[in-house]
């Protein structure tokens, strides 16, 4: 395709016309091989942002992006290949306990995850707080570990979905991230490259979510579910609230600790409930259960059996972690140099615990990235977070801050006051 031809496609999309699957497939390929410059692709992305895409156009974009690199292929056998993808939030550590739970339920789980950017945490950053744990793996190693252990959580290889790497970076700097067709293609191209039989999408809504309203989250969920199913993967979506952090921790290592608690039968109810709900939907989607009620019981029983906790250790060992060092680290109350607590200034019921403010504070403590180059601090964050609906007494802890130094702890404490509202009485 010459530059002039791509110009005419940009003009067509700008004028609201539909692009053919062939044209879409060709321009994705030309972009990945460097024949279309970023400035022209940026114009196309903006045209798509304003004009949208039809379902066949999104399907063509998604499959072209998926096929821009390696696609995983697993040996045929009885265990279905499944994954869960969350659109991201604060304290969302569901993937960590879910992967070993699914492996114990008889699934194969190639969970290819991402890093955090902005206020939403990334599964890879959390796992890298475990001594020795490696998230960079080859395609061959991913397949081998999924076949033997049952689950892997790792990063995308260099050769997987290169189109998304380029397009996502460009969207990030051209104001074209919040577009349903572009998000759908970006997320699904990566998930479809995992060679899945079934996919569960956890689409977040609320003040700390990508989609702030339930309506927008529902539109995104519909778009992804339709397309996932059209591409031959049994796809279902749940919508979940991200006005308040999930669980009682936010911050990389603190979230790993809470995930281990969940695997050990304790930990917060909202985390446990969402882990079980995700597993149950996948049991239903793959025909391993005949009703959501039975599936919930099956998943809850397996979680309570302790087998997923052992499977977690197997996964850690397979990915290079040192279990003794991990156990030692778990025993520390805090691995950050400074801790401080926000205390309730009156008794009453917690009305608000704002996930966006908490996400921003954790990011600014050093637990998240402002740019892709930021080196994150795994040990900072928050725990003991009080949740809406809970009764607190004056002086009770509303959250505990883990910081790198006294100054950042003091700054965080000041800002944290604005995250909570407590009603009288
Ligand atoms: N996550 C992705 O992987 N892609 C998007 O476009 C948005 C969120």
XYZ file of C-alpha atoms and ligand atoms in Angstrom:
433
model
C 0.000 0.000 0.000
C 1.430 3.437 -0.835
C 1.140 6.485 1.431
C -1.472 7.922 -0.987
C -3.678 4.819 -0.607
C -3.581 5.048 3.153
C -4.425 8.750 2.878
C -7.592 7.817 1.003
C -8.509 5.349 3.771
C -8.007 8.066 6.389
C -10.268 10.347 4.336
C -12.907 7.621 4.003
C -12.974 7.047 7.763
C -12.933 10.798 8.423
C -16.028 11.096 6.236
C -17.802 8.307 8.109
C -17.443 5.508 5.569
C -16.922 1.841 6.371
C -13.506 0.320 5.654
C -13.251 -3.119 4.095
C -11.715 -6.016 6.093
C -8.985 -6.291 3.426
C -8.015 -2.643 3.742
C -7.912 -2.908 7.536
C -5.840 -6.084 7.436
C -3.373 -4.476 5.000
C -2.938 -1.229 6.879
C -2.274 -3.033 10.178
C 0.364 -5.128 8.425
C 1.938 -2.081 6.752
C 2.002 -0.221 10.056
C 3.779 -3.049 11.866
C 6.416 -3.256 9.133
C 7.051 0.480 9.374
C 5.579 1.432 5.972
C 2.914 3.703 7.454
C 4.299 6.552 9.554
C 2.982 7.336 13.037
C 1.544 10.712 11.955
C -0.765 9.073 9.416
C -1.766 6.291 11.799
C -2.475 8.939 14.454
C -4.893 10.618 12.011
C -6.595 7.271 11.327
C -6.951 6.601 15.053
C -8.548 10.014 15.560
C -10.923 9.379 12.638
C -11.901 6.034 14.220
C -12.273 7.756 17.601
C -14.851 10.186 16.175
C -16.550 7.999 13.538
C -16.499 4.641 15.328
C -16.415 1.270 13.589
C -18.992 -1.347 12.604
C -18.763 -4.822 14.175
C -17.183 -6.304 10.990
C -14.620 -3.478 10.981
C -13.751 -4.111 14.650
C -13.495 -7.847 13.902
C -11.109 -7.182 11.021
C -8.977 -4.843 13.139
C -8.893 -7.318 16.036
C -7.918 -10.348 13.967
C -5.337 -8.362 11.981
C -3.771 -7.211 15.243
C -3.882 -10.742 16.710
C -2.185 -12.136 13.606
C 0.549 -9.488 13.593
C 2.680 -11.846 15.737
C 2.793 -15.229 17.467
C -0.463 -16.916 18.467
C -0.288 -19.581 21.195
C -1.427 -23.047 20.233
C -1.997 -25.738 22.860
C -2.180 -29.505 22.361
C -5.770 -30.765 22.079
C -6.875 -32.347 25.372
C -9.713 -32.358 27.887
C -8.691 -29.283 29.935
C -10.154 -26.125 28.332
C -7.815 -23.154 27.826
C -9.288 -20.125 29.602
C -8.430 -16.661 30.877
C -9.955 -13.673 32.634
C -9.261 -10.088 31.704
C -10.058 -7.066 33.819
C -10.232 -3.565 32.414
C -8.275 -2.507 35.496
C -8.746 -0.813 38.795
C -7.337 -0.037 42.221
C -6.620 -3.033 44.450
C -7.746 -5.415 41.685
C -5.642 -8.490 42.436
C -8.205 -11.082 41.290
C -5.861 -12.666 38.702
C -3.411 -13.758 41.402
C -5.656 -16.177 43.325
C -7.806 -16.929 40.265
C -5.084 -18.481 38.061
C -4.178 -21.283 40.520
C -7.852 -21.794 41.416
C -8.708 -22.307 37.738
C -5.781 -24.697 37.287
C -7.125 -26.772 40.213
C -10.598 -26.764 38.625
C -9.168 -28.512 35.558
C -8.423 -25.593 33.270
C -5.265 -24.538 31.461
C -4.597 -20.862 32.096
C -2.163 -18.853 29.956
C -2.673 -15.525 31.719
C -0.759 -12.944 29.717
C -0.902 -9.802 31.810
C 0.177 -6.198 31.726
C 1.876 -3.559 33.819
C 0.206 -0.741 35.680
C 0.038 2.712 34.178
C -1.500 5.661 36.000
C -3.696 4.692 38.915
C -4.522 1.145 37.874
C -2.179 -1.534 39.143
C -0.611 -4.159 36.887
C -0.495 -7.881 37.624
C 3.131 -8.168 36.444
C 4.304 -5.421 38.805
C 2.604 -7.177 41.702
C 4.179 -10.544 40.897
C 7.646 -9.050 40.457
C 7.552 -8.052 44.142
C 7.994 -11.793 44.872
C 11.708 -12.611 45.297
C 13.032 -14.223 42.106
C 9.708 -14.336 40.218
C 10.177 -13.973 36.429
C 7.459 -12.585 34.178
C 9.401 -12.653 30.880
C 8.919 -15.993 29.140
C 9.206 -17.463 25.661
C 6.199 -18.901 23.857
C 7.670 -22.409 24.246
C 8.108 -21.989 28.012
C 4.583 -20.566 28.422
C 3.100 -23.608 26.683
C 5.288 -26.035 28.638
C 4.327 -24.509 32.013
C 0.615 -24.339 31.168
C 0.711 -28.013 30.194
C 2.604 -29.102 33.317
C 1.501 -26.733 36.117
C -1.835 -25.683 34.640
C -1.278 -21.931 34.902
C 1.183 -19.198 34.088
C 1.020 -15.446 34.662
C 3.560 -13.642 32.508
C 4.100 -10.722 30.171
C 3.486 -10.581 26.465
C 6.464 -11.870 24.484
C 8.199 -9.528 22.009
C 6.630 -11.513 19.200
C 3.022 -11.420 20.437
C 0.628 -8.786 19.056
C 3.288 -6.241 18.012
C 0.519 -4.194 16.362
C -1.000 -3.402 19.755
C 2.325 -2.323 21.167
C 2.710 0.377 18.492
C -0.937 1.382 18.307
C -1.425 1.548 22.069
C 1.652 3.765 22.530
C 0.338 6.057 19.792
C -3.164 6.183 21.296
C -1.674 7.051 24.656
C -0.148 10.260 23.270
C -2.904 11.261 20.840
C -5.973 11.263 23.098
C -7.469 8.215 21.388
C -7.485 5.671 24.232
C -11.171 5.946 25.307
C -12.694 4.583 22.089
C -14.806 1.437 22.358
C -13.723 -0.012 18.960
C -10.050 0.651 19.713
C -10.227 -0.714 23.276
C -12.114 -3.778 22.048
C -9.520 -4.515 19.371
C -6.612 -3.835 21.723
C -7.830 -6.088 24.530
C -9.271 -8.876 22.407
C -6.328 -9.092 19.988
C -4.097 -9.910 22.962
C -6.533 -12.354 24.524
C -7.281 -14.113 21.211
C -3.535 -14.577 20.699
C -3.581 -16.848 23.769
C -5.449 -19.557 21.839
C -8.362 -19.614 24.296
C -11.516 -21.731 24.423
C -13.241 -19.330 26.831
C -12.677 -15.820 28.135
C -14.265 -13.975 31.026
C -14.136 -10.184 30.971
C -14.371 -8.213 34.201
C -15.406 -4.760 33.043
C -15.034 -2.176 35.783
C -17.165 0.922 36.215
C -16.852 3.774 38.689
C -14.612 6.661 39.604
C -11.343 4.697 39.305
C -12.324 2.736 36.206
C -11.628 3.371 32.591
C -15.374 3.542 32.024
C -16.819 5.778 34.698
C -20.485 4.893 34.227
C -22.190 1.505 34.244
C -23.768 2.328 30.860
C -20.376 2.914 29.205
C -18.942 -0.215 30.839
C -21.926 -2.175 29.561
C -21.389 -0.878 25.997
C -17.726 -1.913 26.133
C -18.679 -5.307 27.561
C -21.267 -5.880 24.783
C -18.742 -4.933 22.113
C -16.100 -7.325 23.478
C -18.520 -10.188 24.153
C -20.023 -10.005 20.643
C -16.634 -9.976 19.007
C -15.022 -12.606 21.232
C -17.851 -15.018 20.439
C -17.682 -14.167 16.719
C -13.991 -15.026 16.793
C -14.777 -18.483 18.204
C -13.965 -17.899 21.891
C -16.824 -18.418 24.371
C -16.856 -14.957 25.885
C -18.849 -13.573 28.794
C -18.572 -10.343 30.796
C -19.322 -9.332 34.361
C -19.553 -5.686 35.381
C -17.959 -4.814 38.715
C -17.750 -1.714 40.867
C -14.576 0.340 40.988
C -15.711 3.288 43.093
C -13.951 1.671 46.065
C -10.727 -0.373 45.961
C -11.180 -4.139 45.786
C -10.144 -5.738 49.076
C -8.323 -3.824 51.785
C -4.958 -3.280 50.101
C -3.587 -1.267 47.197
C 0.095 -1.446 46.278
C 2.102 -4.229 44.703
C 3.518 -6.355 47.535
C 0.581 -5.640 49.863
C -1.755 -6.988 47.180
C 0.308 -10.169 46.824
C 0.003 -10.671 50.594
C -3.755 -10.209 50.430
C -4.008 -12.641 47.502
C -2.201 -15.289 49.560
C -4.659 -14.638 52.410
C -7.494 -15.200 49.936
C -5.909 -18.513 48.872
C -5.601 -19.461 52.532
C -9.323 -18.991 53.163
C -9.143 -15.592 54.843
C -8.844 -12.176 53.252
C -11.659 -9.795 52.390
C -15.087 -10.988 51.253
C -15.346 -8.776 48.156
C -12.096 -10.216 46.767
C -13.070 -13.784 47.552
C -16.563 -13.284 46.063
C -15.230 -11.873 42.792
C -12.606 -14.632 42.462
C -15.321 -17.254 42.943
C -17.702 -15.476 40.561
C -15.054 -15.333 37.813
C -14.175 -19.018 38.230
C -17.871 -19.961 38.268
C -18.603 -18.181 34.990
C -15.737 -19.991 33.298
C -17.043 -23.338 34.624
C -20.419 -22.487 33.109
C -19.031 -21.130 29.819
C -17.056 -24.326 29.222
C -19.872 -26.695 30.218
C -17.981 -27.917 33.306
C -21.004 -26.890 35.359
C -24.693 -26.734 34.479
C -25.809 -23.755 36.572
C -24.207 -20.686 38.057
C -25.240 -21.826 41.564
C -23.490 -25.203 41.175
C -20.496 -23.516 39.631
C -20.195 -21.068 42.553
C -20.299 -23.972 45.014
C -17.705 -25.904 42.984
C -15.350 -22.910 42.886
C -15.841 -22.026 46.575
C -15.226 -25.635 47.649
C -12.039 -25.839 45.613
C -10.779 -22.523 47.006
C -11.456 -23.704 50.567
C -9.665 -27.037 49.955
C -6.221 -25.424 50.059
C -5.221 -27.003 46.716
C -5.052 -23.598 44.925
C -2.650 -22.355 47.640
C -0.320 -25.269 46.828
C -0.776 -24.647 43.107
C 0.253 -21.017 43.687
C 3.555 -22.279 45.124
C 3.992 -24.576 42.109
C 3.484 -21.608 39.784
C 5.937 -19.477 41.762
C 8.587 -22.219 41.699
C 8.109 -22.782 37.953
C 8.661 -19.059 37.369
C 11.876 -18.800 39.356
C 10.641 -17.598 42.758
C 12.492 -18.544 45.933
C 9.781 -19.927 48.188
C 11.751 -19.517 51.421
C 12.471 -15.855 50.711
C 8.816 -15.407 49.731
C 7.609 -16.954 53.006
C 10.044 -14.779 54.973
C 8.793 -11.659 53.212
C 5.173 -12.627 53.936
C 5.942 -12.701 57.652
C 6.835 -8.972 57.789
C 4.077 -6.656 58.919
C 5.476 -4.060 56.493
C 8.398 -4.082 54.080
C 8.330 -0.281 53.669
C 10.534 1.966 55.849
C 7.657 4.110 57.223
C 4.050 3.365 58.139
C 1.381 5.763 59.335
C -2.377 5.486 59.850
C -5.359 7.629 59.011
C -7.787 7.521 61.946
C -11.493 8.326 62.067
C -12.211 11.706 63.606
C -15.730 10.610 64.553
C -17.750 7.440 65.006
C -20.182 6.487 62.274
C -20.573 4.523 59.095
C -18.115 4.761 56.190
C -20.004 6.370 53.298
C -17.202 6.745 50.806
C -13.731 5.312 50.245
C -12.666 6.827 46.942
C -10.681 4.424 44.776
C -9.442 7.177 42.472
C -7.889 9.195 45.302
C -6.388 6.047 46.834
C -5.010 4.990 43.436
C -3.419 8.403 42.936
C -1.856 8.351 46.400
C -0.413 4.853 45.901
C 0.954 5.897 42.514
C 2.557 9.011 44.004
C 4.027 7.035 46.912
C 5.997 5.294 44.142
C 3.756 2.256 43.711
C 2.630 3.183 40.186
C 3.909 4.841 37.043
C 3.454 8.352 35.730
C 5.382 7.385 32.588
C 6.391 4.012 31.150
C 9.963 4.665 32.345
C 9.114 5.103 36.065
C 10.787 2.531 38.301
C 8.188 1.441 40.792
C 8.557 0.730 44.493
C 6.906 -2.624 45.276
C 6.687 -2.098 49.033
C 4.664 1.105 49.263
C 0.881 1.322 49.286
C -1.998 0.983 51.686
C -3.623 -1.732 53.753
C -6.341 -2.003 56.401
C -8.617 0.078 54.138
C -12.089 0.590 55.681
C -14.944 -0.033 53.245
C -18.294 1.683 52.670
C -21.030 0.339 54.930
C -18.675 -0.447 57.812
C -19.179 1.085 61.246
C -16.097 2.737 62.722
C -15.419 4.192 66.166
C -13.630 7.487 66.671
C -9.877 6.813 66.500
C -10.272 3.607 64.448
C -7.892 3.037 61.537
C -9.376 3.996 58.153
C -6.235 2.989 56.248
C -2.551 2.398 56.908
C 0.013 3.987 54.595
C 3.305 2.233 53.739
C 5.825 4.786 52.457
C 9.450 5.112 51.416
C 10.107 8.065 53.753
C 8.461 10.345 56.335
C 7.783 13.183 53.899
C 5.902 11.053 51.373
C 3.990 9.393 54.242
C 2.924 12.818 55.557
C 1.867 14.000 52.077
C -0.125 10.825 51.537
C -1.831 11.106 54.930
C -3.028 14.642 54.170
C -4.503 13.631 50.825
C -6.005 10.437 52.198
C -8.350 12.433 54.469
C -10.268 13.481 51.331
C -10.840 9.864 50.245
C -13.147 9.002 53.168
C -16.557 10.207 54.254
C -18.115 9.060 57.514
C -21.744 9.720 58.315
C -22.755 10.764 61.819
C -24.151 8.282 64.261
N -6.257 -2.107 28.060
C -5.736 -2.480 26.872
O -5.008 -3.464 26.802
N -6.035 -1.757 25.785
C -6.832 -0.686 25.810
O -7.075 -0.085 24.795
C -7.357 -0.308 27.044
C -7.058 -1.039 28.155
